[in-house]
PDB file of C-alpha atoms in Angstrom:
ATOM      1  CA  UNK A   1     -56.190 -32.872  -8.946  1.00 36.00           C
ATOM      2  CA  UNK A   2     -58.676 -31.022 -11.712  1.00 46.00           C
ATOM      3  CA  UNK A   3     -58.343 -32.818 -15.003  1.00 74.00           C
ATOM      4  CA  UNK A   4     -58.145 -28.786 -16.202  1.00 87.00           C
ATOM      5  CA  UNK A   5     -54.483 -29.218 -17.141  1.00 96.00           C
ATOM      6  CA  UNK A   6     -52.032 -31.869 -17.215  1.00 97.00           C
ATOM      7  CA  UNK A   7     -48.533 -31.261 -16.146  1.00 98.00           C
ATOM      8  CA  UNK A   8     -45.914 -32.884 -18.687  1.00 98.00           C
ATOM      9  CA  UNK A   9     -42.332 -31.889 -19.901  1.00 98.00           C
ATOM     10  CA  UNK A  10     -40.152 -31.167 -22.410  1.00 97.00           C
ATOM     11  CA  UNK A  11     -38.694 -33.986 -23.826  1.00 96.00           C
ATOM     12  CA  UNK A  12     -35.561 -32.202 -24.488  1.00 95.00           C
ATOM     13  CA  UNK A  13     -35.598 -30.137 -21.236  1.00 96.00           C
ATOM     14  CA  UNK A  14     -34.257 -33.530 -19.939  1.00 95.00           C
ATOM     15  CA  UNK A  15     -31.249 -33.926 -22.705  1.00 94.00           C
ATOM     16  CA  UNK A  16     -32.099 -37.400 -23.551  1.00 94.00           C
ATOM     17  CA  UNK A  17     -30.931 -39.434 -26.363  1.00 93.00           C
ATOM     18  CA  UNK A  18     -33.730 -42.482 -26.421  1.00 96.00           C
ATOM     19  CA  UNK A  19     -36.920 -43.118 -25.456  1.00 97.00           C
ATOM     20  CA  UNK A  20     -35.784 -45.337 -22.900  1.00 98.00           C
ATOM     21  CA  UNK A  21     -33.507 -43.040 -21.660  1.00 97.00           C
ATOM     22  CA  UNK A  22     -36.710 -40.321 -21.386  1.00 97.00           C
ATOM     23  CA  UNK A  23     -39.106 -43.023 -20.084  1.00 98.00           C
ATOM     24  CA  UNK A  24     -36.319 -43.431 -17.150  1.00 98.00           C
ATOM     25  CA  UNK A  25     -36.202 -39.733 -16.032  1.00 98.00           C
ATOM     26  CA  UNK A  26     -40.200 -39.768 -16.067  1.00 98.00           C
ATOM     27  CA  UNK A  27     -40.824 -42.239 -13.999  1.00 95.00           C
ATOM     28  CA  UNK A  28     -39.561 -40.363 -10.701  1.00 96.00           C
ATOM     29  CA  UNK A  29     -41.142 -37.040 -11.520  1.00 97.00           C
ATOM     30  CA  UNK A  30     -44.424 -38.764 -11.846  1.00 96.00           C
ATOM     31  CA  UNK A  31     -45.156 -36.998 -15.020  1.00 97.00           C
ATOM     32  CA  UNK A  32     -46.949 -38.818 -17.777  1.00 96.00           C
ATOM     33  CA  UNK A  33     -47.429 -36.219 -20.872  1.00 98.00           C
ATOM     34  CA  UNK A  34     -44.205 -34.903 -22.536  1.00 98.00           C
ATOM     35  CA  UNK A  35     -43.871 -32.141 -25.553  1.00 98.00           C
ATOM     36  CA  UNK A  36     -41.960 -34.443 -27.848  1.00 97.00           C
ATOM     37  CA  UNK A  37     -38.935 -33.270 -29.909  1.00 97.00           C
ATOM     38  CA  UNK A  38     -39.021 -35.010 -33.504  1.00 96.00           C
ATOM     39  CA  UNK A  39     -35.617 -34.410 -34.185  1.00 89.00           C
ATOM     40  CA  UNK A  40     -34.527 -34.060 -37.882  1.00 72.00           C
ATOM     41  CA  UNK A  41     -33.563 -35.803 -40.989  1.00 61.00           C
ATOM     42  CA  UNK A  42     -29.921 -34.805 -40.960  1.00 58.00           C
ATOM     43  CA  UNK A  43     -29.140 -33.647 -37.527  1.00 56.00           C
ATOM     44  CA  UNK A  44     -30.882 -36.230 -35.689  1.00 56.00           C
ATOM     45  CA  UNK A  45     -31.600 -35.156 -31.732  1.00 79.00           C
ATOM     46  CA  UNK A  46     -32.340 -38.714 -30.976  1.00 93.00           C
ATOM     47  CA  UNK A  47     -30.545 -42.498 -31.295  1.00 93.00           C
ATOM     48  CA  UNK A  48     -33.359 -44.443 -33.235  1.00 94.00           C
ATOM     49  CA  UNK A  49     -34.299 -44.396 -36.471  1.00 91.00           C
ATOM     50  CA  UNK A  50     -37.829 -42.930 -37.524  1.00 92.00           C
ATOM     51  CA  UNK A  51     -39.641 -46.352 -37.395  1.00 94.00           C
ATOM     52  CA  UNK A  52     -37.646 -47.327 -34.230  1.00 96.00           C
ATOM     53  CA  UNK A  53     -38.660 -43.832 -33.063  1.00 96.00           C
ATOM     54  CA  UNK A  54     -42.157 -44.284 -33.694  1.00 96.00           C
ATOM     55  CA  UNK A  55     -42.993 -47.984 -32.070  1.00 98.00           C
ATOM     56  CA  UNK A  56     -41.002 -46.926 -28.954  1.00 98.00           C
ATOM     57  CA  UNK A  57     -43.250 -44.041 -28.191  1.00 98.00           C
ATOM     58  CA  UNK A  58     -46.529 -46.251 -29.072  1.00 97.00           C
ATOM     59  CA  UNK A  59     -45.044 -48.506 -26.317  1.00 98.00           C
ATOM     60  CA  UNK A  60     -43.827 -45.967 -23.666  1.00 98.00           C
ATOM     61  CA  UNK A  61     -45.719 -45.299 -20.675  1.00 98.00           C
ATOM     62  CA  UNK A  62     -46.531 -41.664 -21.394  1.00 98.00           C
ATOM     63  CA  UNK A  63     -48.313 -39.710 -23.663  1.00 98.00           C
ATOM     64  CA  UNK A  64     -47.046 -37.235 -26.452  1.00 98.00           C
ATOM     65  CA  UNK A  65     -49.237 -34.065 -25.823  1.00 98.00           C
ATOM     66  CA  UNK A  66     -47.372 -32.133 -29.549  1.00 99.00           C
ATOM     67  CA  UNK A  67     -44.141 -32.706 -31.147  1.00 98.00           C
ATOM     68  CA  UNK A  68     -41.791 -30.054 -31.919  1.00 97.00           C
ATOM     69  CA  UNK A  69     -39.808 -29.280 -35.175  1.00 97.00           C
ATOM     70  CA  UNK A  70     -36.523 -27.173 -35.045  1.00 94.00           C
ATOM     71  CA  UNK A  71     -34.387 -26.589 -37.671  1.00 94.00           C
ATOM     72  CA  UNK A  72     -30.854 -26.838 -38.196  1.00 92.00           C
ATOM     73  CA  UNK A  73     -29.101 -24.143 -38.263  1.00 92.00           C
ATOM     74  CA  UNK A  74     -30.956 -21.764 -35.364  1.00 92.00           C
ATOM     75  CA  UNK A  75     -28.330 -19.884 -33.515  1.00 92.00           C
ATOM     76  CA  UNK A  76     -29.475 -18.702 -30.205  1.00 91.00           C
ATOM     77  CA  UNK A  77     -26.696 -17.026 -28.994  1.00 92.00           C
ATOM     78  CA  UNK A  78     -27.605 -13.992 -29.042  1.00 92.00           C
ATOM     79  CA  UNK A  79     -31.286 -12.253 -30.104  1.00 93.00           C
ATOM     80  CA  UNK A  80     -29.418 -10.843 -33.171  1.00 94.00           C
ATOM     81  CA  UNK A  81     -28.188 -14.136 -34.410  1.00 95.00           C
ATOM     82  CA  UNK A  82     -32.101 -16.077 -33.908  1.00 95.00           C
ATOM     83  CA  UNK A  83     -33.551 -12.944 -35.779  1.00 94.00           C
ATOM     84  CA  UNK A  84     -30.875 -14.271 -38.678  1.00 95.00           C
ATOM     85  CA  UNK A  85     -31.038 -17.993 -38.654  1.00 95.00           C
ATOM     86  CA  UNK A  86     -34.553 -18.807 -37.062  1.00 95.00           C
ATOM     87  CA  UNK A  87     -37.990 -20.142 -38.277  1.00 97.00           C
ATOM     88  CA  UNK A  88     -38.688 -18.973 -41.570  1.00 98.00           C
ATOM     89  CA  UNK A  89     -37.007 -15.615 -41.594  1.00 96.00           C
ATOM     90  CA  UNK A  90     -34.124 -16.456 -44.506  1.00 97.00           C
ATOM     91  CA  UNK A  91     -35.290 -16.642 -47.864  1.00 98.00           C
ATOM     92  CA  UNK A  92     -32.259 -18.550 -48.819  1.00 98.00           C
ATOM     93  CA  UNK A  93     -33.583 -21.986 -46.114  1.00 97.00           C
ATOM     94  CA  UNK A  94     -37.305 -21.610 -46.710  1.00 98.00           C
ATOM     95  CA  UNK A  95     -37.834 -24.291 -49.087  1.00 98.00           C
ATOM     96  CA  UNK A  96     -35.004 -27.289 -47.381  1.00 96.00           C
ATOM     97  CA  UNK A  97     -37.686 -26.026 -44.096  1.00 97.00           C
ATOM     98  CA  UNK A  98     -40.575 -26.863 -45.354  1.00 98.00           C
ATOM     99  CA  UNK A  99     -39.599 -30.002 -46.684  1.00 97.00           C
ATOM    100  CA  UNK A 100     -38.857 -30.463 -43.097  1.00 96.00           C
ATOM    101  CA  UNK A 101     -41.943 -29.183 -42.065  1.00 98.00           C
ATOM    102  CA  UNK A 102     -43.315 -32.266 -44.792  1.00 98.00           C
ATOM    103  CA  UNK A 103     -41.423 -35.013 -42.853  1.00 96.00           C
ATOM    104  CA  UNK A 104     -41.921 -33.658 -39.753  1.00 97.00           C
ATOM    105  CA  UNK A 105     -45.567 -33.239 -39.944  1.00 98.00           C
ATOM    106  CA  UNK A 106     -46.349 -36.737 -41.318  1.00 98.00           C
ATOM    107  CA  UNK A 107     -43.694 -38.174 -38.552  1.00 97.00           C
ATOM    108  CA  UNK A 108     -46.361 -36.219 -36.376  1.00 98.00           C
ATOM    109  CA  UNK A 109     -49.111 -38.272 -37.659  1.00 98.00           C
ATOM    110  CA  UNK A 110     -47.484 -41.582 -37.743  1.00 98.00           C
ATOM    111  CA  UNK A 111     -47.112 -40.955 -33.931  1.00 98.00           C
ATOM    112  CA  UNK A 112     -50.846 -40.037 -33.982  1.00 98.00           C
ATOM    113  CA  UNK A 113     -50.162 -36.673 -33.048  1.00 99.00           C
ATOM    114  CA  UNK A 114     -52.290 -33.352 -34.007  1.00 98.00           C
ATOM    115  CA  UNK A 115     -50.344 -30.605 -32.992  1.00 99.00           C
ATOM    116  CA  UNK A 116     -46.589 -29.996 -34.102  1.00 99.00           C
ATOM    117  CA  UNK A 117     -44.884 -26.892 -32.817  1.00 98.00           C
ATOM    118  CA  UNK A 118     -42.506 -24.605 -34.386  1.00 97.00           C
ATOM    119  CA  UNK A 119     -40.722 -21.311 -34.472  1.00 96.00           C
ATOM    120  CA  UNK A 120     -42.144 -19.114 -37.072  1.00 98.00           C
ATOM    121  CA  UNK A 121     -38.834 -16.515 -36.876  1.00 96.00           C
ATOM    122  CA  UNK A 122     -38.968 -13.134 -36.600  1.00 96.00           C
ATOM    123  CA  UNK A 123     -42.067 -11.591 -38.056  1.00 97.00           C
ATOM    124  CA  UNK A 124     -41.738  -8.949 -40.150  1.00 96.00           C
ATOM    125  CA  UNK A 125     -44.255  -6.171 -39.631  1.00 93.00           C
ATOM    126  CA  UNK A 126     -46.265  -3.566 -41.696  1.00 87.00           C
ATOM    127  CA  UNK A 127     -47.043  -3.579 -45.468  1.00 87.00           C
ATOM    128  CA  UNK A 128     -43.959  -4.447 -46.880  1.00 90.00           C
ATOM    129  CA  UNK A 129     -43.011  -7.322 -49.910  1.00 94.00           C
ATOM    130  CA  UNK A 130     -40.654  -8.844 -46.987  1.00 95.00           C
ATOM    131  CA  UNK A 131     -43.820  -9.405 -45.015  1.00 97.00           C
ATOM    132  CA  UNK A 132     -46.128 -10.693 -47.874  1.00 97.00           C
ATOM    133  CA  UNK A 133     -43.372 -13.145 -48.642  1.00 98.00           C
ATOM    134  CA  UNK A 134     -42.991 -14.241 -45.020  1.00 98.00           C
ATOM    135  CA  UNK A 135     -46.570 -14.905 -44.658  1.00 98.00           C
ATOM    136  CA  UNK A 136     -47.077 -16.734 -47.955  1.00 98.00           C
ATOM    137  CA  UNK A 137     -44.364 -19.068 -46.827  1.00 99.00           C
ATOM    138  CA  UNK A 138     -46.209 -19.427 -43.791  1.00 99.00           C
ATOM    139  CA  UNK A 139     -49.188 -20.548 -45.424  1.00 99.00           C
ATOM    140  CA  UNK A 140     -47.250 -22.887 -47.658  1.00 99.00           C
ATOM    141  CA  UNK A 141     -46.201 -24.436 -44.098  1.00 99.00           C
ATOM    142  CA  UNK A 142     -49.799 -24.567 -42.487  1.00 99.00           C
ATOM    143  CA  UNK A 143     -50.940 -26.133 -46.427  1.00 99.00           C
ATOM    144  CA  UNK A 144     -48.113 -29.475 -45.375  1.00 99.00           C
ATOM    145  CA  UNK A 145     -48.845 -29.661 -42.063  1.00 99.00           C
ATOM    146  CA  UNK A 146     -52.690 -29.760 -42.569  1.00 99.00           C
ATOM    147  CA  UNK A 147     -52.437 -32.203 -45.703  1.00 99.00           C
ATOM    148  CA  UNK A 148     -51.673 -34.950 -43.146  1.00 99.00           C
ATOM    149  CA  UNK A 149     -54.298 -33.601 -40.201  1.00 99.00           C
ATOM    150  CA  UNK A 150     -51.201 -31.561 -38.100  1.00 99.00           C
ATOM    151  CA  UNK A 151     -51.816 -27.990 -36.546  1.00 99.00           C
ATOM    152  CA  UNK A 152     -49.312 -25.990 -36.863  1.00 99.00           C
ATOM    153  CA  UNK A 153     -48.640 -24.328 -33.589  1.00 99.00           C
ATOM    154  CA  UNK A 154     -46.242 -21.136 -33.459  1.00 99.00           C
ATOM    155  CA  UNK A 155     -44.443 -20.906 -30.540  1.00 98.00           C
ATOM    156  CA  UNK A 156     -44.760 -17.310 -29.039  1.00 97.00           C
ATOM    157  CA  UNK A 157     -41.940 -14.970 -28.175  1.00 91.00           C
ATOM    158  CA  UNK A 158     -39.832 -13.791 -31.198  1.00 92.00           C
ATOM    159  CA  UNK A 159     -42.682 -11.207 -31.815  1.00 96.00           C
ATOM    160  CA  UNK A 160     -45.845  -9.150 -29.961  1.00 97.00           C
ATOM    161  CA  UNK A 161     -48.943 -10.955 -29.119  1.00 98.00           C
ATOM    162  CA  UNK A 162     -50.394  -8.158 -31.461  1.00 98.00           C
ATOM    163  CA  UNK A 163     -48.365  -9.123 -34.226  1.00 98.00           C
ATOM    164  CA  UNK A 164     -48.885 -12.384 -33.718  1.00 98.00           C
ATOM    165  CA  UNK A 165     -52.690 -12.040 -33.553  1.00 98.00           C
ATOM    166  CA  UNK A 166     -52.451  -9.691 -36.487  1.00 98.00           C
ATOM    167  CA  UNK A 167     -50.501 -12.517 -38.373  1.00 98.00           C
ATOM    168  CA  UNK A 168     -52.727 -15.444 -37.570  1.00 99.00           C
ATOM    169  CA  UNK A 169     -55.824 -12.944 -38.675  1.00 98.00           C
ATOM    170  CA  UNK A 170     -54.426 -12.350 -41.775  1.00 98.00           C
ATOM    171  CA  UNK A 171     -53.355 -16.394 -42.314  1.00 98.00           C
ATOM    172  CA  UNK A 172     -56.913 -16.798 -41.660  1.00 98.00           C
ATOM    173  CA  UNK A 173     -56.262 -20.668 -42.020  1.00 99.00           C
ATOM    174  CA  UNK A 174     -57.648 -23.263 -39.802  1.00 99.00           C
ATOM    175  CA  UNK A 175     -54.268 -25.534 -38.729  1.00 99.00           C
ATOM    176  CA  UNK A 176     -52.465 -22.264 -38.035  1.00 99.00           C
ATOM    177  CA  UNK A 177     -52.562 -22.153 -33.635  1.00 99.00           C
ATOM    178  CA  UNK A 178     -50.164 -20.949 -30.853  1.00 99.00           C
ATOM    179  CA  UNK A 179     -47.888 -23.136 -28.933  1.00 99.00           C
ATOM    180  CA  UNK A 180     -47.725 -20.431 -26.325  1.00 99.00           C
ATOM    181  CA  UNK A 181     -44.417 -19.862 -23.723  1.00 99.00           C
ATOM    182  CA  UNK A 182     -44.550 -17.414 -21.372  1.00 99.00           C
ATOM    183  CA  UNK A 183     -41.463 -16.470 -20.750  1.00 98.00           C
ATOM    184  CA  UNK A 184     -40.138 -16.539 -24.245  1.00 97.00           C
ATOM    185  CA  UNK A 185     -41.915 -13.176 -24.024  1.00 97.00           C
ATOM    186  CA  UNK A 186     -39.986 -11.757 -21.219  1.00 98.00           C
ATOM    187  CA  UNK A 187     -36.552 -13.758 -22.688  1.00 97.00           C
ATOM    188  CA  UNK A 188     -37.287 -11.529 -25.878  1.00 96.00           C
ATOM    189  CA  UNK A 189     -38.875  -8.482 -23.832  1.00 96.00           C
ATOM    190  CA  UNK A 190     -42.137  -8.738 -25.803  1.00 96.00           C
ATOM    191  CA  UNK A 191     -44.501  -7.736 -23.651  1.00 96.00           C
ATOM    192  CA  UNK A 192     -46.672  -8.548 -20.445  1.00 98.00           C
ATOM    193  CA  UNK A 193     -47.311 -12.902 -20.735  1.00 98.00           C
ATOM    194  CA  UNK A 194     -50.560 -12.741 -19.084  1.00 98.00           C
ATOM    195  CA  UNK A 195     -51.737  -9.726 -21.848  1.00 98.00           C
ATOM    196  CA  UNK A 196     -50.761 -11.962 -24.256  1.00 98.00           C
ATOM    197  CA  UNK A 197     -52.957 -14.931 -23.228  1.00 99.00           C
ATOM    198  CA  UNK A 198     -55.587 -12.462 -23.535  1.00 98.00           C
ATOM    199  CA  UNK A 199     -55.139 -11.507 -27.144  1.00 98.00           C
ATOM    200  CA  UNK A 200     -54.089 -14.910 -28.277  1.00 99.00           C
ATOM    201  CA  UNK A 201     -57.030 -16.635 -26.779  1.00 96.00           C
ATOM    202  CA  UNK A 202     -58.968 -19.772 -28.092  1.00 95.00           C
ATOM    203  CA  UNK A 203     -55.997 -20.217 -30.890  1.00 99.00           C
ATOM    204  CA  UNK A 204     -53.661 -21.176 -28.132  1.00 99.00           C
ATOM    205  CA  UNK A 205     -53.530 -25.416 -28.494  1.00 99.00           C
ATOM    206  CA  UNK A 206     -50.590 -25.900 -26.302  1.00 99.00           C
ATOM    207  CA  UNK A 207     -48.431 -24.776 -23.431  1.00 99.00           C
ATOM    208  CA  UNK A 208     -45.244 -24.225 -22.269  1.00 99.00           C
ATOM    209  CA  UNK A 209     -44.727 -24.145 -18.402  1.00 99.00           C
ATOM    210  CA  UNK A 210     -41.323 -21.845 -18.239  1.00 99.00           C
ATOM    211  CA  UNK A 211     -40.167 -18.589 -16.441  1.00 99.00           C
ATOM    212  CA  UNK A 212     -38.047 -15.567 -16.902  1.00 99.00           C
ATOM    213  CA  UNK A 213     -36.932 -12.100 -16.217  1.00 98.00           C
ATOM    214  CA  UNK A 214     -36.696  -9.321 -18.821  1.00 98.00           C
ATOM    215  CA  UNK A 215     -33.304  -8.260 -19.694  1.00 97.00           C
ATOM    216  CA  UNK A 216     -31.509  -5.821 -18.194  1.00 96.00           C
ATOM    217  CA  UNK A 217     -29.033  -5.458 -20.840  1.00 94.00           C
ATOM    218  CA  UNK A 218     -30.336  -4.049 -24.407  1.00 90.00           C
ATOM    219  CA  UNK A 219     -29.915  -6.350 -27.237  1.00 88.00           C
ATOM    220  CA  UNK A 220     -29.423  -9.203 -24.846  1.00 94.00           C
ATOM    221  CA  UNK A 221     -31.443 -12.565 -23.552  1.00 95.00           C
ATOM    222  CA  UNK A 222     -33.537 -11.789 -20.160  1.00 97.00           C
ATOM    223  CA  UNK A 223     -32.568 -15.161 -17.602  1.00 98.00           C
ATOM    224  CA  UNK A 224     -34.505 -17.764 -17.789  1.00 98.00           C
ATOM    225  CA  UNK A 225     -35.080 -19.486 -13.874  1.00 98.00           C
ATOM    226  CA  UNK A 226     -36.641 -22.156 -12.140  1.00 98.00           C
ATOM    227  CA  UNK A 227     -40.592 -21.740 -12.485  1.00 97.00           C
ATOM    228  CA  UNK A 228     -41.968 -19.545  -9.558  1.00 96.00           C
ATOM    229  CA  UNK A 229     -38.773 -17.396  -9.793  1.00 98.00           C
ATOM    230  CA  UNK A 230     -39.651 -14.987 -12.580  1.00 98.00           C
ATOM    231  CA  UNK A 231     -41.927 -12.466 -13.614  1.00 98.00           C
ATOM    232  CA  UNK A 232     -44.076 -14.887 -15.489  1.00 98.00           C
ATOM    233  CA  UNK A 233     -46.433 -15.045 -12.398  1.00 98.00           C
ATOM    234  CA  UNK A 234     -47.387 -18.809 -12.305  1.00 98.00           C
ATOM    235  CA  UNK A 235     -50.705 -18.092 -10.315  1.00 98.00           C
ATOM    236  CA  UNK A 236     -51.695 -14.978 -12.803  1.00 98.00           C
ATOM    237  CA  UNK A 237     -50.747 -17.373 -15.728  1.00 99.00           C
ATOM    238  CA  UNK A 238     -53.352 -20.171 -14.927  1.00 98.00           C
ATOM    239  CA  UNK A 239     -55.476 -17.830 -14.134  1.00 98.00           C
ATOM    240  CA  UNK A 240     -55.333 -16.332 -18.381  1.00 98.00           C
ATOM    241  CA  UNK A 241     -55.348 -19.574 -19.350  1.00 98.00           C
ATOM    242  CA  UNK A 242     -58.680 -20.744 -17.834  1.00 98.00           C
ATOM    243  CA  UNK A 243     -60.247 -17.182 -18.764  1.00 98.00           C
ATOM    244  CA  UNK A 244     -59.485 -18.298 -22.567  1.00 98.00           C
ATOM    245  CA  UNK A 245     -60.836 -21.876 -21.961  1.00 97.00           C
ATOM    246  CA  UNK A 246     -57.646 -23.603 -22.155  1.00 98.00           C
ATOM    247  CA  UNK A 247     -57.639 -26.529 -20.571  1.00 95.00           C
ATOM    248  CA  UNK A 248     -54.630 -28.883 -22.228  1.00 97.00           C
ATOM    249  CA  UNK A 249     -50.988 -29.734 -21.340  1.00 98.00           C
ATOM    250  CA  UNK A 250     -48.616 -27.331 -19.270  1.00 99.00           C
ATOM    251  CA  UNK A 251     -45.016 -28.876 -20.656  1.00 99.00           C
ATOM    252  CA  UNK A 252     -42.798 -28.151 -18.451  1.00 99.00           C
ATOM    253  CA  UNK A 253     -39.275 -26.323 -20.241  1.00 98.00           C
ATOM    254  CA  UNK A 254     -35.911 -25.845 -18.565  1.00 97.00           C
ATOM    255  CA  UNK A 255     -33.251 -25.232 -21.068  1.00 95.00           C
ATOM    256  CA  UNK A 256     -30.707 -24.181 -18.565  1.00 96.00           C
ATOM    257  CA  UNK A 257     -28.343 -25.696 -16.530  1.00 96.00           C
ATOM    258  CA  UNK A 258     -26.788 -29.645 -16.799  1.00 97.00           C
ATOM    259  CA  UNK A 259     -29.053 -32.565 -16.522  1.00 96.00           C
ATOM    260  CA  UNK A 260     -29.387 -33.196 -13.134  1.00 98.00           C
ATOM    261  CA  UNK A 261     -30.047 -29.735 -12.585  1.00 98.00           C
ATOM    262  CA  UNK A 262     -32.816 -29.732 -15.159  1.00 98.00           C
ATOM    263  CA  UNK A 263     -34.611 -32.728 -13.981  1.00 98.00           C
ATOM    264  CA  UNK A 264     -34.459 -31.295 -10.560  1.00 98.00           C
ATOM    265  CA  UNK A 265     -35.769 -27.604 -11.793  1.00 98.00           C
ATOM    266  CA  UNK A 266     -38.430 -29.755 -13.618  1.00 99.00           C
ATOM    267  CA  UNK A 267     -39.217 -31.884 -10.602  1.00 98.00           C
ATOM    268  CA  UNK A 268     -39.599 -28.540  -8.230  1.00 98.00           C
ATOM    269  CA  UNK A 269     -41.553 -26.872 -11.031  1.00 98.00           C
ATOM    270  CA  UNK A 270     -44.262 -30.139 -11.365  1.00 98.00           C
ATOM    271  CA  UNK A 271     -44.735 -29.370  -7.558  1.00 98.00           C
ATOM    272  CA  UNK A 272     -45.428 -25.856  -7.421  1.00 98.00           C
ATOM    273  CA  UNK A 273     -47.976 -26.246 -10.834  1.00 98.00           C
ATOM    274  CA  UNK A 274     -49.797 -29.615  -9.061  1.00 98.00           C
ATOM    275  CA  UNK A 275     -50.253 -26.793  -5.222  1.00 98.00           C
ATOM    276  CA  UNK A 276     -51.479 -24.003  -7.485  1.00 98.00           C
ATOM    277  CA  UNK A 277     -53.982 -26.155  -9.926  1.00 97.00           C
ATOM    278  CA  UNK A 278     -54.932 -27.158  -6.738  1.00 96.00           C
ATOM    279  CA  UNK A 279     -56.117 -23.784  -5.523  1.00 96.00           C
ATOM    280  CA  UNK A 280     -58.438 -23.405  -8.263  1.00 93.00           C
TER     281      UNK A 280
END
């Protein structure tokens, strides 16, 4: 198979609690790179402590491709309620996040990671003292994460690929990248995916291998499916990605369903991604 891309997962696309719990599920899949959820200081996604944490994955039989920071208190119910409580977009959480953006990027280093993805929140557009605010807090974030060597890749979806471009223009800063998902911008109905790898580019450092449909109800989520049975356009998408040079991990991300439904979505998905990396 061409070394172009390697196929990997999300580590909490697979609701696990441990890493020997994850290294378990792996092993049948076959998959050996996983998108690695750090978890958080107070509401803790996984068992073991930090240093626990850390030897386990030094030990485990697969590799970390980028960790991922959430923070608590992101309420994806509905688009309304994300635009509210995610990322960076209340002034009230900014500072307790970027201390968590501090931990989590040197937990990202002591795991000898370089890439650590988050959700910016809903970017504000235009000229506007909301905006200049947002952005400055952004840099703040990309000034932590690069004072211990981590790029700071925003995950793609809650805005344009245009605004997003225009953002990271204006950031101008050299640890600020994309963690791009696909179908986070059908889920959000923000455009054509494939566009978007277009405008995004060389800044995009990481991958997300997910699918979608747009929504048919205003103000609502699109559905996110099994990869190969959305609009994403698996094929098409591969296709972007090697016209921009990217050539890293394709995480695999299934955030619907129980967990042996998951890690059979994610099985079926490695399939179809190992027949069309094939093709090309």
């Amino acid at each position: 198979m061409s070394e172009r891309w390697q196929i990997g997962v999300c580590s909490w696309s697979l609701q696990v609690r441990s890493i020997p719990e994850l290294v378990q599920l792996l092993g049948p899949l076959g998959l050996t790179r996983v998108h690695l959820a750090l978890g958080d200081p107070h509401h803790a996604s996984w068992l073991e402590d930090d240093a626990t944490f850390i030897k386990l994955v030094e030990a485990a039989p697969f590799t970390a491709s980028a960790s991922m920071l959430a923070f608590p208190g992101e309420d994806y119910t509905s688009p309304a309620t994300i635009q509210k409580t995610g990322g960076f977009g209340d002034p009230a959480l900014r500072q307790e996040r970027l201390e968590l953006v501090k931990w989590g990027a040197a937990k990202s280093r002591a795991l000898g990671l370089s890439i650590m993805s988050v959700h910016a929140g809903f970017i504000p557009e235009g000229a506007s003292p909301a905006r200049a605010a947002f952005v400055d807090c952004l840099r703040r974030a990309l000034d932590i994460s690069a004072a211990q060597d981590v790029t700071l890749a925003f995950e793609t979806g809650q805005e344009t690929a245009f605004l997003l471009r225009a953002t990271l223009d204006e950031l101008n800063h050299p640890y600020a990248k994309v963690n791009f998902d696909p179908a986070n911008m059908l889920l959000y109905n923000k455009g054509n995916p494939i566009e978007a790898v277009r405008v995004l580019g060389t800044d995009i450092v990481h991958v997300h291998a997910k699918d979608a449909n747009v929504p048919t109800v205003e103000g609502q989520w699109g559905a996110e499916v099994p990869l190969g049975e959305g609009q994403v356009g698996m094929g098409d998408f591969l296709d972007a990605l090697a016209e921009v040079g990217y050539t890293g991990a394709l995480a695999i991300e299934r955030e619907v369903g129980d967990q042996a439904g998951r890690v059979r979505d994610v099985g079926t998905g490695a399939n179809m991604l190992r027949q069309l990396i094939a093709q090309r």
